[in-house]
CSV table of C-alpha atoms in Angstrom, one decimal:
chain,number,residue,atom,x,y,z
A,274,UNK,CA,138.9,-94.2,78.2
A,275,UNK,CA,141.1,-93.7,81.1
A,276,UNK,CA,142.8,-90.9,79.4
A,277,UNK,CA,139.5,-89.2,78.6
A,278,UNK,CA,138.4,-89.6,82.2
A,279,UNK,CA,141.6,-88.0,83.4
A,280,UNK,CA,141.2,-85.2,80.9
A,281,UNK,CA,137.7,-84.5,82.1
A,282,UNK,CA,138.8,-84.8,85.7
A,283,UNK,CA,141.5,-82.2,85.1
A,284,UNK,CA,139.1,-79.9,83.4
A,285,UNK,CA,136.7,-80.0,86.3
A,286,UNK,CA,139.5,-79.5,88.7
A,287,UNK,CA,140.6,-76.3,87.0
A,288,UNK,CA,137.1,-75.0,86.9
A,289,UNK,CA,136.7,-75.7,90.6
A,290,UNK,CA,140.0,-73.9,91.3
A,291,UNK,CA,138.8,-70.8,89.3
A,292,UNK,CA,135.5,-70.8,91.2
A,293,UNK,CA,137.4,-70.9,94.5
A,294,UNK,CA,139.5,-67.9,93.4
A,295,UNK,CA,136.5,-66.0,92.4
A,296,UNK,CA,134.7,-66.7,95.7
A,297,UNK,CA,137.7,-65.9,97.8
A,298,UNK,CA,138.6,-62.6,96.1
A,299,UNK,CA,135.4,-60.8,95.1
A,300,UNK,CA,135.6,-57.8,92.7
A,301,UNK,CA,136.0,-54.5,94.4
A,302,UNK,CA,132.9,-52.4,94.6
A,303,UNK,CA,133.1,-49.4,92.2
A,304,UNK,CA,132.2,-46.2,94.2
A,305,UNK,CA,129.1,-44.5,92.8
A,306,UNK,CA,129.5,-40.9,91.8
A,307,UNK,CA,125.9,-40.2,92.9
A,308,UNK,CA,126.2,-39.7,96.6
A,309,UNK,CA,123.7,-37.9,98.7
A,310,UNK,CA,124.3,-35.7,101.8
A,311,UNK,CA,126.7,-37.0,104.4
A,312,UNK,CA,128.1,-39.6,102.0
A,313,UNK,CA,124.9,-41.6,101.7
A,314,UNK,CA,124.1,-43.2,98.4
A,315,UNK,CA,120.9,-42.1,96.9
A,316,UNK,CA,118.5,-45.0,96.4
A,317,UNK,CA,115.5,-45.2,94.1
A,318,UNK,CA,112.8,-42.6,94.4
A,319,UNK,CA,114.8,-40.3,96.8
A,320,UNK,CA,115.2,-42.8,99.7
A,321,UNK,CA,118.1,-40.6,101.1
A,322,UNK,CA,115.7,-37.6,101.5
A,323,UNK,CA,113.1,-39.9,103.2
A,324,UNK,CA,115.7,-41.2,105.6
A,325,UNK,CA,116.8,-37.7,106.5
A,326,UNK,CA,113.2,-36.6,107.0
A,327,UNK,CA,112.7,-39.6,109.2
A,328,UNK,CA,115.7,-38.6,111.3
A,329,UNK,CA,114.4,-35.0,111.7
A,330,UNK,CA,111.0,-36.3,112.7
A,331,UNK,CA,112.6,-38.6,115.3
A,332,UNK,CA,114.6,-35.7,116.7
A,333,UNK,CA,111.6,-33.5,116.9
A,334,UNK,CA,109.6,-36.2,118.6
A,335,UNK,CA,112.3,-36.9,121.2
A,336,UNK,CA,111.0,-36.2,124.8
A,337,UNK,CA,114.0,-33.9,125.4
A,338,UNK,CA,113.2,-31.8,122.3
A,339,UNK,CA,109.5,-31.6,123.4
A,340,UNK,CA,110.6,-30.3,126.8
A,341,UNK,CA,112.9,-27.7,125.4
A,342,UNK,CA,110.5,-26.5,122.7
A,343,UNK,CA,111.2,-25.9,119.0
A,344,UNK,CA,114.8,-24.8,118.3
A,345,UNK,CA,115.5,-21.5,116.5
A,346,UNK,CA,118.8,-20.3,115.1
A,347,UNK,CA,120.5,-17.3,116.7
A,348,UNK,CA,121.1,-14.7,113.9
A,349,UNK,CA,124.2,-13.3,115.6
A,350,UNK,CA,126.1,-16.4,116.6
A,351,UNK,CA,124.5,-18.9,114.3
A,352,UNK,CA,123.9,-21.3,117.3
A,353,UNK,CA,120.6,-23.0,118.0
A,354,UNK,CA,118.5,-21.8,120.8
A,355,UNK,CA,115.2,-23.0,122.0
A,356,UNK,CA,111.9,-21.1,122.1
A,357,UNK,CA,112.1,-20.5,125.8
A,358,UNK,CA,115.4,-18.6,125.4
A,359,UNK,CA,113.8,-16.5,122.6
A,360,UNK,CA,110.8,-15.6,124.7
A,361,UNK,CA,113.1,-14.5,127.5
A,362,UNK,CA,115.1,-12.4,125.1
A,363,UNK,CA,111.9,-10.7,123.8
A,364,UNK,CA,110.9,-9.9,127.4
A,365,UNK,CA,114.3,-8.3,128.0
A,366,UNK,CA,113.9,-6.2,124.8
A,367,UNK,CA,110.4,-5.1,125.8
A,368,UNK,CA,111.6,-4.0,129.2
A,369,UNK,CA,114.3,-1.8,127.6
A,370,UNK,CA,111.7,0.1,125.5
A,371,UNK,CA,110.4,2.3,128.2
A,372,UNK,CA,108.0,5.3,127.7
A,373,UNK,CA,108.8,9.0,127.9
A,374,UNK,CA,109.1,10.4,131.4
A,375,UNK,CA,107.5,13.6,132.7
A,376,UNK,CA,110.9,15.2,133.0
A,377,UNK,CA,111.7,14.6,129.4
A,378,UNK,CA,108.4,16.2,128.4
A,379,UNK,CA,109.1,19.2,130.5
A,380,UNK,CA,112.5,19.6,128.9
A,381,UNK,CA,111.1,19.4,125.4
A,382,UNK,CA,108.4,21.9,126.2
A,383,UNK,CA,111.0,24.4,127.6
A,384,UNK,CA,113.1,24.0,124.5
A,385,UNK,CA,110.1,24.6,122.2
A,386,UNK,CA,109.1,27.7,124.3
A,387,UNK,CA,112.6,29.2,124.1
A,388,UNK,CA,112.9,28.6,120.4
A,389,UNK,CA,109.4,30.2,119.8
A,390,UNK,CA,110.3,33.2,121.9
A,391,UNK,CA,113.4,33.8,119.8
A,392,UNK,CA,111.8,33.0,116.4
A,393,UNK,CA,108.4,34.9,116.7
A,394,UNK,CA,109.8,38.4,117.0
A,395,UNK,CA,112.3,37.8,114.2
A,396,UNK,CA,109.5,36.6,112.0
A,397,UNK,CA,107.3,39.6,112.8
A,398,UNK,CA,110.1,42.0,112.1
A,399,UNK,CA,110.8,40.4,108.8
A,400,UNK,CA,107.1,40.4,107.9
A,401,UNK,CA,106.8,44.1,108.8
A,402,UNK,CA,109.9,44.9,106.7
A,403,UNK,CA,108.5,43.1,103.7
A,404,UNK,CA,105.2,45.0,104.0
A,405,UNK,CA,107.0,48.3,104.2
A,406,UNK,CA,109.0,47.4,101.1
A,407,UNK,CA,105.9,46.5,99.2
A,408,UNK,CA,104.2,49.8,100.2
A,409,UNK,CA,107.3,51.8,99.0
A,410,UNK,CA,107.2,50.0,95.7
A,411,UNK,CA,103.5,50.7,95.2
A,412,UNK,CA,104.1,54.4,95.9
A,413,UNK,CA,106.9,54.5,93.3
A,414,UNK,CA,104.7,52.7,90.8
A,415,UNK,CA,101.9,55.2,91.3
A,416,UNK,CA,104.3,58.2,90.9
A,417,UNK,CA,105.7,56.7,87.7
A,418,UNK,CA,102.2,56.1,86.4
A,419,UNK,CA,101.2,59.8,87.1
A,420,UNK,CA,104.3,61.0,85.2
A,421,UNK,CA,103.6,58.6,82.2
A,422,UNK,CA,100.0,59.7,81.9
A,423,UNK,CA,100.9,63.4,82.1
A,424,UNK,CA,103.3,63.0,79.2
A,425,UNK,CA,101.0,60.8,77.1
A,426,UNK,CA,97.8,62.7,77.7
A,427,UNK,CA,99.3,66.2,77.9
A,428,UNK,CA,97.5,66.7,81.2
A,429,UNK,CA,98.9,67.2,84.7
A,430,UNK,CA,98.6,64.2,87.1
A,431,UNK,CA,99.6,64.2,90.7
A,432,UNK,CA,99.9,62.2,94.0
A,433,UNK,CA,98.8,63.6,97.3
A,434,UNK,CA,100.3,62.2,100.5
A,435,UNK,CA,98.1,62.3,103.7
A,436,UNK,CA,100.4,61.3,106.6
A,437,UNK,CA,97.7,61.8,109.2
A,438,UNK,CA,95.4,59.3,107.7
A,439,UNK,CA,98.3,57.1,106.4
A,440,UNK,CA,97.2,57.1,102.8
A,441,UNK,CA,98.0,58.6,99.4
A,442,UNK,CA,95.7,59.8,96.5
A,443,UNK,CA,96.3,59.5,92.8
A,444,UNK,CA,94.4,62.2,90.9
A,445,UNK,CA,94.1,64.1,87.6
A,446,UNK,CA,94.8,67.8,88.2
A,447,UNK,CA,92.1,70.2,86.9
A,448,UNK,CA,92.2,73.2,89.3
A,449,UNK,CA,95.6,74.5,88.0
A,450,UNK,CA,97.1,75.2,91.4
A,451,UNK,CA,99.1,72.0,91.5
A,452,UNK,CA,97.3,70.9,94.7
A,453,UNK,CA,94.8,68.2,95.3
A,454,UNK,CA,91.2,69.7,95.5
A,455,UNK,CA,88.8,66.9,96.3
A,456,UNK,CA,85.8,68.8,94.8
A,457,UNK,CA,87.6,69.8,91.6
A,458,UNK,CA,90.3,67.3,90.7
A,459,UNK,CA,89.4,63.8,89.3
A,460,UNK,CA,90.1,61.1,91.8
A,461,UNK,CA,91.7,58.0,90.2
A,462,UNK,CA,92.7,55.9,93.2
A,463,UNK,CA,93.2,56.2,97.0
A,464,UNK,CA,95.3,53.7,98.9
A,465,UNK,CA,95.7,53.4,102.7
A,466,UNK,CA,98.9,52.0,104.1
A,467,UNK,CA,99.0,48.8,106.0
A,468,UNK,CA,98.9,49.1,109.8
A,469,UNK,CA,102.5,47.8,110.0
A,470,UNK,CA,103.7,50.6,107.7
A,471,UNK,CA,104.2,54.3,108.5
A,472,UNK,CA,105.3,57.4,106.7
A,473,UNK,CA,108.6,58.7,107.8
A,474,UNK,CA,110.3,62.1,107.0
A,475,UNK,CA,109.2,64.2,104.1
A,476,UNK,CA,111.4,66.8,102.5
A,477,UNK,CA,109.0,67.8,99.7
A,478,UNK,CA,108.0,71.5,99.7
A,479,UNK,CA,104.4,70.3,99.5
A,480,UNK,CA,102.4,67.3,100.4
A,481,UNK,CA,101.5,67.0,96.7
A,482,UNK,CA,103.7,66.0,93.8
A,483,UNK,CA,102.3,67.1,90.4
A,484,UNK,CA,103.9,65.9,87.1
A,485,UNK,CA,103.7,68.3,84.1
A,486,UNK,CA,103.3,67.4,80.5
A,487,UNK,CA,107.0,67.5,79.8
A,488,UNK,CA,107.7,64.9,82.6
A,489,UNK,CA,109.1,67.3,85.2
A,490,UNK,CA,107.7,67.4,88.7
A,491,UNK,CA,106.4,70.3,90.8
A,492,UNK,CA,108.9,69.8,93.6
A,493,UNK,CA,111.9,67.7,94.6
A,494,UNK,CA,112.4,65.9,97.8
A,495,UNK,CA,112.6,62.6,99.7
A,496,UNK,CA,110.0,60.5,101.5
A,497,UNK,CA,110.6,57.7,103.9
A,498,UNK,CA,108.5,54.6,104.3
A,499,UNK,CA,109.3,52.5,107.4
A,500,UNK,CA,107.9,49.5,109.2
A,501,UNK,CA,105.9,50.0,112.3
A,502,UNK,CA,108.6,48.1,114.3
A,503,UNK,CA,111.2,50.6,113.1
A,504,UNK,CA,114.8,49.7,112.4
A,505,UNK,CA,114.6,50.0,108.6
A,506,UNK,CA,113.8,52.7,106.1
A,507,UNK,CA,112.9,52.8,102.4
A,508,UNK,CA,113.6,56.2,100.8
A,509,UNK,CA,111.7,57.5,97.8
A,510,UNK,CA,113.4,60.4,95.9
A,511,UNK,CA,111.9,62.6,93.2
A,512,UNK,CA,114.0,65.0,91.1
A,513,UNK,CA,111.9,68.0,89.9
A,514,UNK,CA,113.9,68.9,86.8
A,515,UNK,CA,113.5,65.6,85.1
A,516,UNK,CA,110.8,63.9,87.1
A,517,UNK,CA,113.1,61.0,87.9
A,518,UNK,CA,111.8,58.6,90.6
A,519,UNK,CA,114.2,56.4,92.6
A,520,UNK,CA,113.7,53.9,95.5
A,521,UNK,CA,116.6,53.1,97.8
A,522,UNK,CA,116.9,51.1,101.1
């Protein structure tokens, strides 16, 4: 009996010693891999986010924060600045955006006036030149049409140039004198030149060019068409032997 008691006593003693060891040297805590922002461990149901929200609410409700106003980040430096600084910055920007002065308006008006004074005459000269070119082309077209009809219809056709009235007449020749007779010849068309276009020199032997049935013309010569502003001339040439019509500038 005594041996058994000693054995049980020794057993209880060893158990007590093991318990003391366990109580004096606890197991090291295993670090969790799930850590939240700033090293905080996430608790159940996102307690870390709740704690951070609470901290933000506490900072926003601080009397100093209320006095300074809501903070805003500076885009250039990345620093936090309060609303009062932002308002002051806006006021500075608004002050820099000033209106146009009277002197600036006068300068712009003078520049526009000078440019207009230089551009308008050039535009008018160009427009007059284009009108003269168009008139010369129309005359050449009429002469070629008269020659073509004389060949195809075997009847003489002619063009009469009236420099005094600034017009030309396309007619079918019936009198036989190779001149335009308003009461005898058949009028086909009569065209008046534009006011910006004038007749120039005329070296034809007659004011009328009549095309014969073989395509030849009654006379050779040159006629100039020029703009009213001058400075440029379009020349129309007719060769009597062949009836060739040519426009040069």
